[in-house]
Amino acid sequence: MLNLSEVLEMERKPKILIFAHEQYLNGASLSLLSILKALKYKYHFLVILPGDGPMVYELEKLRIDYQLKSLPRCAYFNWVSVSDHLKRVILYYKNKYRWKESLLLLSSKFEPDIVYTNTSVVSLGYDLANKINKPHLWHIREYGKKDFKLEYLPSKKEIINKIKKSHISIFTTNLLKVEWLGENKFNSKVIYNGVSLKNKSKIRNRNEFVIGVVGNIMESKNQELALKIFRKCFKYNENLRLNLYGKHVESYYTKLVKFIEENGLIEVVSFMGYVPNSNIYNNIDLLMSCADSEGFGRTLIEAMSNKVPVLSRKSGGPVEILNEISEYSLFGTLEEAVVLINKLVYDKNFYSKSSEAGFNLVNIKYSLKSYINSMDLVFESTYLDV
């Protein structure tokens, strides 16, 4: 017969301490929320966030424990100079030291079995796990330099070394894994993000064909290319509309506004600001991505799960995730994009095939069930290894 302590241990849920890098609901956070929502009955999660925001509201709805700690990031935007970088390195180490005791106190109270980091831009999860001798899982969702122009502290080489030494590192595509680790495995896994399917017919807007571009208005997302493509298509079809969704960086936003004004597109191009992704797909007929190098492309699979056709530049993660439907969804040049958009606008059969092909692809490779099962297997096997 089991004694009381053994019974309690069997009933005890494994504890996972999570380091998140933002309080907003961008792709990485939405993917994390999917995990928390599906697995909260099996694991006890505690999420560390940098501040209050929409992510906090979602965690409270799910009754997930969280703490707000403005931890230093191990990455920053836009290289300036070697001297500036050295100053940032010194400040980073000072901030790390300042938070050391607080994190050790938190871990002594929570007693995590696993430490999990949801992004490449926070390395304190690895440091803490190493200090308390617990396994660290590192989920890498971005290229860093190629997609966000990030510089790492103290260096990207140091971050790569920590990723290699983590118990398991997780990447959203094979291309992303190779970018960070080369061809070697280093206890790494590739797990594609997943979304729930909306099994419904896509009804096109009758009077207009609306193209949506989703993501923060910033240079690496290359909304300027989207505008150039749209300008060319609009010459042949004045029923086209372009909606740009996302918060904006002022200097780049000003550049886009100037382009819109100079090309007479004020009435047909709209900056929609931040809109929850779930509220976007009923209002667009096509999702387009022109990013320089997307780590994965969560909005693409979200759109396809809603039977909205997608069109993406041949760069980064979309090359891998859309490879099987490339004839409908990938373009290399501006001219190729224009041809595909015209076919989607004028050929109802092509539009329908594109819609169904994307939906079927998500069902087979990028379903929420597959994503959650894969993440659960990583958590479970790590816990059993402890």
Tab-separated table of C-alpha atoms in Angstrom:
chain	number	residue	atom	x	y	z
A	1	MET	CA	0.000	0.000	0.000
A	2	LEU	CA	1.204	3.496	-0.875
A	3	ASN	CA	1.911	5.859	1.999
A	4	LEU	CA	0.540	9.424	2.090
A	5	SER	CA	3.678	11.075	0.677
A	6	GLU	CA	3.699	8.670	-2.272
A	7	VAL	CA	0.045	9.388	-3.017
A	8	LEU	CA	0.645	13.128	-2.897
A	9	GLU	CA	3.637	12.779	-5.203
A	10	MET	CA	1.531	10.835	-7.736
A	11	GLU	CA	-1.142	13.541	-7.663
A	12	ARG	CA	1.373	16.367	-7.894
A	13	LYS	CA	1.527	18.031	-11.284
A	14	PRO	CA	4.991	18.683	-12.719
A	15	LYS	CA	5.928	22.344	-12.319
A	16	ILE	CA	7.157	24.336	-15.313
A	17	LEU	CA	8.624	27.827	-14.898
A	18	ILE	CA	8.234	29.798	-18.126
A	19	PHE	CA	10.251	32.817	-19.250
A	20	ALA	CA	8.275	34.919	-21.746
A	21	HIS	CA	9.661	38.015	-23.444
A	22	GLU	CA	6.543	40.143	-23.938
A	23	GLN	CA	3.174	41.055	-22.511
A	24	TYR	CA	1.569	41.396	-25.961
A	25	LEU	CA	-0.163	38.859	-28.200
A	26	ASN	CA	2.212	38.397	-31.097
A	27	GLY	CA	2.979	35.028	-32.690
A	28	ALA	CA	5.297	33.630	-30.007
A	29	SER	CA	2.873	34.544	-27.229
A	30	LEU	CA	-0.146	33.105	-29.044
A	31	SER	CA	1.747	29.858	-29.566
A	32	LEU	CA	2.632	29.791	-25.862
A	33	LEU	CA	-0.981	30.429	-24.879
A	34	SER	CA	-2.042	27.417	-26.960
A	35	ILE	CA	0.279	25.234	-24.874
A	36	LEU	CA	-0.895	26.678	-21.569
A	37	LYS	CA	-4.579	26.356	-22.388
A	38	ALA	CA	-4.303	22.741	-23.541
A	39	LEU	CA	-1.923	21.432	-20.865
A	40	LYS	CA	-2.798	23.398	-17.717
A	41	TYR	CA	-4.629	20.375	-16.305
A	42	LYS	CA	-1.493	18.232	-16.578
A	43	TYR	CA	1.211	20.739	-15.574
A	44	HIS	CA	1.472	23.572	-13.086
A	45	PHE	CA	2.746	26.600	-15.023
A	46	LEU	CA	4.215	29.815	-13.668
A	47	VAL	CA	4.878	32.450	-16.338
A	48	ILE	CA	7.330	35.325	-15.920
A	49	LEU	CA	6.354	38.383	-17.983
A	50	PRO	CA	8.096	41.770	-18.363
A	51	GLY	CA	4.979	43.850	-17.677
A	52	ASP	CA	1.198	44.236	-17.741
A	53	GLY	CA	-0.659	43.861	-21.030
A	54	PRO	CA	-3.021	41.671	-23.102
A	55	MET	CA	-1.014	38.536	-22.255
A	56	VAL	CA	-1.772	39.054	-18.561
A	57	TYR	CA	-5.501	39.246	-19.325
A	58	GLU	CA	-5.320	35.929	-21.204
A	59	LEU	CA	-3.394	34.238	-18.400
A	60	GLU	CA	-5.942	35.409	-15.847
A	61	LYS	CA	-8.754	34.011	-17.994
A	62	LEU	CA	-6.949	30.666	-18.072
A	63	ARG	CA	-6.141	30.905	-14.332
A	64	ILE	CA	-2.461	30.479	-15.052
A	65	ASP	CA	-0.070	31.786	-12.395
A	66	TYR	CA	2.235	34.603	-13.457
A	67	GLN	CA	4.658	37.169	-12.081
A	68	LEU	CA	5.710	40.487	-13.598
A	69	LYS	CA	9.468	40.975	-13.678
A	70	SER	CA	11.164	43.393	-16.057
A	71	LEU	CA	14.091	41.091	-16.746
A	72	PRO	CA	16.875	42.220	-19.073
A	73	ARG	CA	16.801	40.878	-22.609
A	74	CYS	CA	19.910	39.330	-24.114
A	75	ALA	CA	19.214	41.077	-27.433
A	76	TYR	CA	18.572	44.569	-28.756
A	77	PHE	CA	17.553	46.160	-32.034
A	78	ASN	CA	19.940	47.751	-34.521
A	79	TRP	CA	23.720	47.668	-34.178
A	80	VAL	CA	25.344	51.092	-33.727
A	81	SER	CA	29.020	50.559	-32.868
A	82	VAL	CA	31.425	48.306	-30.966
A	83	SER	CA	31.644	50.783	-28.091
A	84	ASP	CA	27.858	50.995	-27.815
A	85	HIS	CA	27.643	47.199	-27.833
A	86	LEU	CA	30.209	46.932	-25.019
A	87	LYS	CA	28.229	49.424	-22.931
A	88	ARG	CA	25.112	47.300	-23.458
A	89	VAL	CA	27.002	44.148	-22.442
A	90	ILE	CA	28.160	45.768	-19.183
A	91	LEU	CA	24.660	47.032	-18.409
A	92	TYR	CA	23.206	43.611	-19.214
A	93	TYR	CA	25.493	41.855	-16.732
A	94	LYS	CA	24.703	44.459	-14.066
A	95	ASN	CA	20.967	43.880	-14.584
A	96	LYS	CA	21.438	40.111	-14.540
A	97	TYR	CA	23.200	40.364	-11.174
A	98	ARG	CA	20.449	42.645	-9.856
A	99	TRP	CA	17.786	40.019	-10.653
A	100	LYS	CA	19.783	36.991	-9.515
A	101	GLU	CA	18.523	36.816	-5.923
A	102	SER	CA	14.932	37.534	-6.921
A	103	LEU	CA	14.882	34.645	-9.396
A	104	LEU	CA	16.552	32.284	-6.934
A	105	LEU	CA	13.942	33.193	-4.320
A	106	LEU	CA	11.136	32.640	-6.814
A	107	SER	CA	12.506	29.246	-7.809
A	108	SER	CA	12.940	28.178	-4.170
A	109	LYS	CA	9.245	28.904	-3.543
A	110	PHE	CA	7.879	27.474	-6.797
A	111	GLU	CA	10.341	24.566	-6.995
A	112	PRO	CA	10.144	24.017	-10.773
A	113	ASP	CA	10.843	20.634	-12.314
A	114	ILE	CA	11.511	22.245	-15.708
A	115	VAL	CA	12.516	25.722	-16.846
A	116	TYR	CA	11.175	26.679	-20.291
A	117	THR	CA	12.104	29.769	-22.319
A	118	ASN	CA	9.759	30.856	-25.122
A	119	THR	CA	12.140	32.995	-27.199
A	120	SER	CA	15.799	33.542	-28.074
A	121	VAL	CA	15.906	37.051	-26.579
A	122	VAL	CA	15.777	35.976	-22.920
A	123	SER	CA	18.652	33.866	-21.548
A	124	LEU	CA	18.038	34.129	-17.798
A	125	GLY	CA	15.932	30.955	-17.945
A	126	TYR	CA	19.000	29.004	-18.993
A	127	ASP	CA	21.136	30.681	-16.319
A	128	LEU	CA	18.616	29.937	-13.573
A	129	ALA	CA	18.093	26.316	-14.649
A	130	ASN	CA	21.844	25.807	-14.633
A	131	LYS	CA	22.104	27.364	-11.165
A	132	ILE	CA	19.351	25.205	-9.611
A	133	ASN	CA	20.339	22.092	-11.588
A	134	LYS	CA	17.050	21.696	-13.461
A	135	PRO	CA	16.532	20.880	-17.171
A	136	HIS	CA	16.129	23.843	-19.481
A	137	LEU	CA	13.986	23.796	-22.623
A	138	TRP	CA	14.649	26.608	-25.082
A	139	HIS	CA	12.067	27.339	-27.777
A	140	ILE	CA	13.663	29.352	-30.609
A	141	ARG	CA	11.100	31.108	-32.784
A	142	GLU	CA	13.127	33.749	-34.645
A	143	TYR	CA	16.302	34.144	-36.684
A	144	GLY	CA	17.265	37.259	-34.743
A	145	LYS	CA	19.445	39.168	-37.173
A	146	LYS	CA	17.634	38.295	-40.400
A	147	ASP	CA	14.079	38.930	-39.252
A	148	PHE	CA	14.382	41.557	-36.487
A	149	LYS	CA	17.938	42.935	-36.889
A	150	LEU	CA	18.758	41.766	-33.366
A	151	GLU	CA	22.188	41.864	-31.782
A	152	TYR	CA	22.768	39.416	-28.930
A	153	LEU	CA	24.428	39.970	-25.551
A	154	PRO	CA	27.214	39.319	-24.920
A	155	SER	CA	27.246	37.752	-28.401
A	156	LYS	CA	25.214	35.427	-30.584
A	157	LYS	CA	27.984	32.833	-30.229
A	158	GLU	CA	27.454	32.801	-26.456
A	159	ILE	CA	23.676	32.363	-26.886
A	160	ILE	CA	24.246	29.517	-29.352
A	161	ASN	CA	26.501	27.790	-26.799
A	162	LYS	CA	23.748	28.025	-24.188
A	163	ILE	CA	21.168	26.678	-26.647
A	164	LYS	CA	23.451	23.717	-27.377
A	165	LYS	CA	23.829	23.015	-23.652
A	166	SER	CA	20.088	23.184	-22.935
A	167	HIS	CA	18.361	19.885	-22.201
A	168	ILE	CA	16.364	20.286	-25.430
A	169	SER	CA	16.155	23.159	-27.897
A	170	ILE	CA	12.998	23.467	-29.994
A	171	PHE	CA	12.792	25.184	-33.392
A	172	THR	CA	9.726	26.103	-35.437
A	173	THR	CA	11.256	24.994	-38.770
A	174	ASN	CA	14.207	22.959	-39.995
A	175	LEU	CA	15.569	26.061	-41.725
A	176	LEU	CA	15.588	27.915	-38.415
A	177	LYS	CA	17.387	25.072	-36.656
A	178	VAL	CA	20.111	24.999	-39.313
A	179	GLU	CA	20.491	28.787	-39.023
A	180	TRP	CA	21.257	28.477	-35.297
A	181	LEU	CA	22.919	25.084	-34.961
A	182	GLY	CA	24.042	24.084	-38.418
A	183	GLU	CA	23.457	20.484	-39.461
A	184	ASN	CA	24.273	19.024	-36.024
A	185	LYS	CA	21.422	17.916	-33.766
A	186	PHE	CA	22.586	19.089	-30.289
A	187	ASN	CA	19.496	17.605	-28.555
A	188	SER	CA	17.207	19.692	-30.750
A	189	LYS	CA	13.717	19.129	-32.108
A	190	VAL	CA	11.657	20.782	-34.836
A	191	ILE	CA	8.032	21.304	-33.812
A	192	TYR	CA	5.781	23.243	-36.152
A	193	ASN	CA	3.346	25.700	-34.588
A	194	GLY	CA	-0.278	24.607	-34.771
A	195	VAL	CA	-3.702	26.242	-34.898
A	196	SER	CA	-7.295	25.063	-34.601
A	197	LEU	CA	-9.250	24.509	-37.798
A	198	LYS	CA	-12.309	26.577	-38.715
A	199	ASN	CA	-14.209	24.147	-40.962
A	200	LYS	CA	-16.287	26.606	-42.935
A	201	SER	CA	-16.553	27.877	-46.481
A	202	LYS	CA	-14.723	31.085	-47.315
A	203	ILE	CA	-17.130	33.624	-48.780
A	204	ARG	CA	-15.412	36.264	-50.862
A	205	ASN	CA	-16.394	39.892	-50.418
A	206	ARG	CA	-18.787	40.689	-53.264
A	207	ASN	CA	-17.783	44.207	-54.222
A	208	GLU	CA	-14.170	44.250	-53.126
A	209	PHE	CA	-11.171	41.924	-52.980
A	210	VAL	CA	-9.362	42.688	-49.733
A	211	ILE	CA	-5.693	41.806	-49.274
A	212	GLY	CA	-4.462	41.715	-45.686
A	213	VAL	CA	-0.897	42.060	-44.420
A	214	VAL	CA	-0.507	41.178	-40.725
A	215	GLY	CA	2.450	42.097	-38.526
A	216	ASN	CA	4.073	45.097	-36.890
A	217	ILE	CA	4.680	47.861	-39.428
A	218	MET	CA	8.464	47.637	-39.567
A	219	GLU	CA	11.197	47.379	-42.164
A	220	SER	CA	11.862	43.648	-41.726
A	221	LYS	CA	8.196	42.882	-42.464
A	222	ASN	CA	8.653	44.765	-45.763
A	223	GLN	CA	5.195	46.291	-46.128
A	224	GLU	CA	6.811	48.534	-48.744
A	225	LEU	CA	7.030	45.542	-51.103
A	226	ALA	CA	3.373	44.754	-50.385
A	227	LEU	CA	2.490	48.315	-51.428
A	228	LYS	CA	4.490	48.018	-54.654
A	229	ILE	CA	2.752	44.758	-55.519
A	230	PHE	CA	-0.634	46.243	-54.678
A	231	ARG	CA	0.032	49.367	-56.767
A	232	LYS	CA	0.681	47.253	-59.840
A	233	CYS	CA	-2.385	45.060	-59.288
A	234	PHE	CA	-4.618	48.071	-58.612
A	235	LYS	CA	-3.917	49.438	-62.079
A	236	TYR	CA	-5.895	46.524	-63.507
A	237	ASN	CA	-8.561	46.166	-60.818
A	238	GLU	CA	-9.926	49.129	-58.897
A	239	ASN	CA	-11.962	46.842	-56.619
A	240	LEU	CA	-8.805	45.825	-54.764
A	241	ARG	CA	-8.216	47.000	-51.211
A	242	LEU	CA	-5.181	46.607	-48.937
A	243	ASN	CA	-5.407	46.465	-45.143
A	244	LEU	CA	-2.193	46.707	-43.100
A	245	TYR	CA	-2.642	45.295	-39.589
A	246	GLY	CA	-0.228	45.952	-36.728
A	247	LYS	CA	1.472	48.568	-34.581
A	248	HIS	CA	3.947	50.757	-36.410
A	249	VAL	CA	7.488	52.068	-36.091
A	250	GLU	CA	7.129	55.791	-36.782
A	251	SER	CA	9.961	56.356	-39.287
A	252	TYR	CA	9.005	53.373	-41.453
A	253	TYR	CA	5.306	54.205	-41.179
A	254	THR	CA	6.038	57.727	-42.446
A	255	LYS	CA	7.866	56.271	-45.430
A	256	LEU	CA	4.886	54.058	-46.290
A	257	VAL	CA	2.413	56.924	-45.946
A	258	LYS	CA	4.497	58.974	-48.372
A	259	PHE	CA	4.448	56.120	-50.901
A	260	ILE	CA	0.665	55.788	-50.563
A	261	GLU	CA	0.125	59.516	-51.083
A	262	GLU	CA	2.491	59.775	-54.063
A	263	ASN	CA	0.782	56.870	-55.812
A	264	GLY	CA	-2.814	57.956	-55.236
A	265	LEU	CA	-3.699	55.018	-52.989
A	266	ILE	CA	-5.074	56.893	-49.969
A	267	GLU	CA	-8.650	55.705	-50.528
A	268	VAL	CA	-7.774	52.033	-50.985
A	269	VAL	CA	-4.982	51.355	-48.452
A	270	SER	CA	-5.788	51.369	-44.736
A	271	PHE	CA	-3.650	51.141	-41.622
A	272	MET	CA	-5.846	49.134	-39.261
A	273	GLY	CA	-3.600	49.244	-36.171
A	274	TYR	CA	-3.494	46.273	-33.835
A	275	VAL	CA	-6.433	43.924	-34.356
A	276	PRO	CA	-6.663	40.464	-32.726
A	277	ASN	CA	-5.801	37.923	-35.397
A	278	SER	CA	-9.059	36.051	-34.876
A	279	ASN	CA	-10.960	39.188	-35.981
A	280	ILE	CA	-9.029	39.611	-39.226
A	281	TYR	CA	-9.663	36.565	-41.379
A	282	ASN	CA	-13.398	37.096	-41.927
A	283	ASN	CA	-12.612	40.512	-43.385
A	284	ILE	CA	-9.935	39.647	-45.942
A	285	ASP	CA	-9.856	37.529	-49.099
A	286	LEU	CA	-6.100	36.976	-49.199
A	287	LEU	CA	-3.289	37.113	-46.642
A	288	MET	CA	0.050	38.293	-48.027
A	289	SER	CA	3.467	38.191	-46.341
A	290	CYS	CA	6.469	40.054	-47.741
A	291	ALA	CA	8.788	39.689	-44.733
A	292	ASP	CA	12.516	39.547	-45.397
A	293	SER	CA	12.924	36.396	-43.295
A	294	GLU	CA	10.051	35.069	-41.214
A	295	GLY	CA	10.982	32.587	-38.485
A	296	PHE	CA	7.788	30.616	-39.061
A	297	GLY	CA	4.750	32.539	-40.250
A	298	ARG	CA	1.964	31.787	-37.772
A	299	THR	CA	-0.457	34.171	-39.469
A	300	LEU	CA	-0.132	32.115	-42.655
A	301	ILE	CA	-1.379	28.928	-41.034
A	302	GLU	CA	-4.056	30.881	-39.147
A	303	ALA	CA	-5.346	32.262	-42.450
A	304	MET	CA	-5.265	28.838	-44.108
A	305	SER	CA	-7.157	27.337	-41.160
A	306	ASN	CA	-9.887	29.888	-41.974
A	307	LYS	CA	-9.740	28.890	-45.680
A	308	VAL	CA	-8.207	32.230	-46.620
A	309	PRO	CA	-5.619	31.777	-49.434
A	310	VAL	CA	-2.112	32.961	-48.604
A	311	LEU	CA	0.719	34.434	-50.633
A	312	SER	CA	4.227	34.705	-49.256
A	313	ARG	CA	7.643	35.736	-50.401
A	314	LYS	CA	10.123	32.877	-50.854
A	315	SER	CA	12.111	33.662	-47.730
A	316	GLY	CA	12.581	32.082	-44.307
A	317	GLY	CA	10.021	29.801	-42.675
A	318	PRO	CA	7.243	30.201	-45.297
A	319	VAL	CA	9.459	28.465	-47.874
A	320	GLU	CA	9.342	25.353	-45.695
A	321	ILE	CA	5.779	25.472	-44.424
A	322	LEU	CA	4.206	26.320	-47.815
A	323	ASN	CA	6.429	24.118	-49.958
A	324	GLU	CA	3.661	21.589	-50.693
A	325	ILE	CA	1.312	24.265	-52.061
A	326	SER	CA	3.973	26.503	-53.591
A	327	GLU	CA	2.115	26.837	-56.910
A	328	TYR	CA	-0.608	28.771	-55.095
A	329	SER	CA	1.279	30.477	-52.316
A	330	LEU	CA	4.942	31.378	-52.955
A	331	PHE	CA	6.445	34.129	-55.100
A	332	GLY	CA	10.016	35.121	-55.807
A	333	THR	CA	9.581	38.396	-57.681
A	334	LEU	CA	7.112	41.245	-57.697
A	335	GLU	CA	5.884	40.130	-61.123
A	336	GLU	CA	5.210	36.596	-59.863
A	337	ALA	CA	3.167	38.006	-57.001
A	338	VAL	CA	1.094	40.130	-59.386
A	339	VAL	CA	0.345	37.111	-61.596
A	340	LEU	CA	-0.810	35.019	-58.631
A	341	ILE	CA	-2.980	37.804	-57.206
A	342	ASN	CA	-4.647	38.350	-60.582
A	343	LYS	CA	-5.401	34.618	-60.818
A	344	LEU	CA	-6.914	34.641	-57.326
A	345	VAL	CA	-9.039	37.669	-58.186
A	346	TYR	CA	-10.294	36.587	-61.621
A	347	ASP	CA	-10.248	32.782	-61.509
A	348	LYS	CA	-12.796	31.482	-58.984
A	349	ASN	CA	-11.661	27.895	-59.526
A	350	PHE	CA	-8.043	28.812	-58.753
A	351	TYR	CA	-9.170	30.706	-55.644
A	352	SER	CA	-11.167	27.712	-54.442
A	353	LYS	CA	-8.267	25.309	-55.051
A	354	SER	CA	-5.886	27.590	-53.185
A	355	SER	CA	-8.302	27.858	-50.263
A	356	GLU	CA	-8.803	24.091	-49.995
A	357	ALA	CA	-5.103	23.285	-50.490
A	358	GLY	CA	-4.131	25.572	-47.610
A	359	PHE	CA	-6.844	24.216	-45.327
A	360	ASN	CA	-5.854	20.617	-46.036
A	361	LEU	CA	-2.187	21.425	-45.433
A	362	VAL	CA	-2.953	22.837	-41.973
A	363	ASN	CA	-5.116	19.808	-41.188
A	364	ILE	CA	-2.264	17.427	-42.043
A	365	LYS	CA	0.844	19.250	-40.751
A	366	TYR	CA	-0.036	22.289	-38.632
A	367	SER	CA	-3.022	21.286	-36.523
A	368	LEU	CA	-3.256	22.415	-32.913
A	369	LYS	CA	-3.580	18.797	-31.814
A	370	SER	CA	-0.275	17.822	-33.422
A	371	TYR	CA	1.489	20.858	-31.916
A	372	ILE	CA	0.178	20.219	-28.401
A	373	ASN	CA	0.936	16.492	-28.533
A	374	SER	CA	4.509	17.217	-29.601
A	375	MET	CA	5.043	19.793	-26.840
A	376	ASP	CA	3.449	17.521	-24.245
A	377	LEU	CA	5.804	14.721	-25.250
A	378	VAL	CA	8.805	17.042	-24.743
A	379	PHE	CA	7.585	18.152	-21.306
A	380	GLU	CA	6.747	14.629	-20.219
A	381	SER	CA	9.974	13.031	-21.389
A	382	THR	CA	12.004	15.827	-19.788
A	383	TYR	CA	10.191	15.404	-16.473
A	384	LEU	CA	10.756	11.657	-16.524
A	385	ASP	CA	14.448	12.232	-17.247
A	386	VAL	CA	14.885	14.356	-14.130
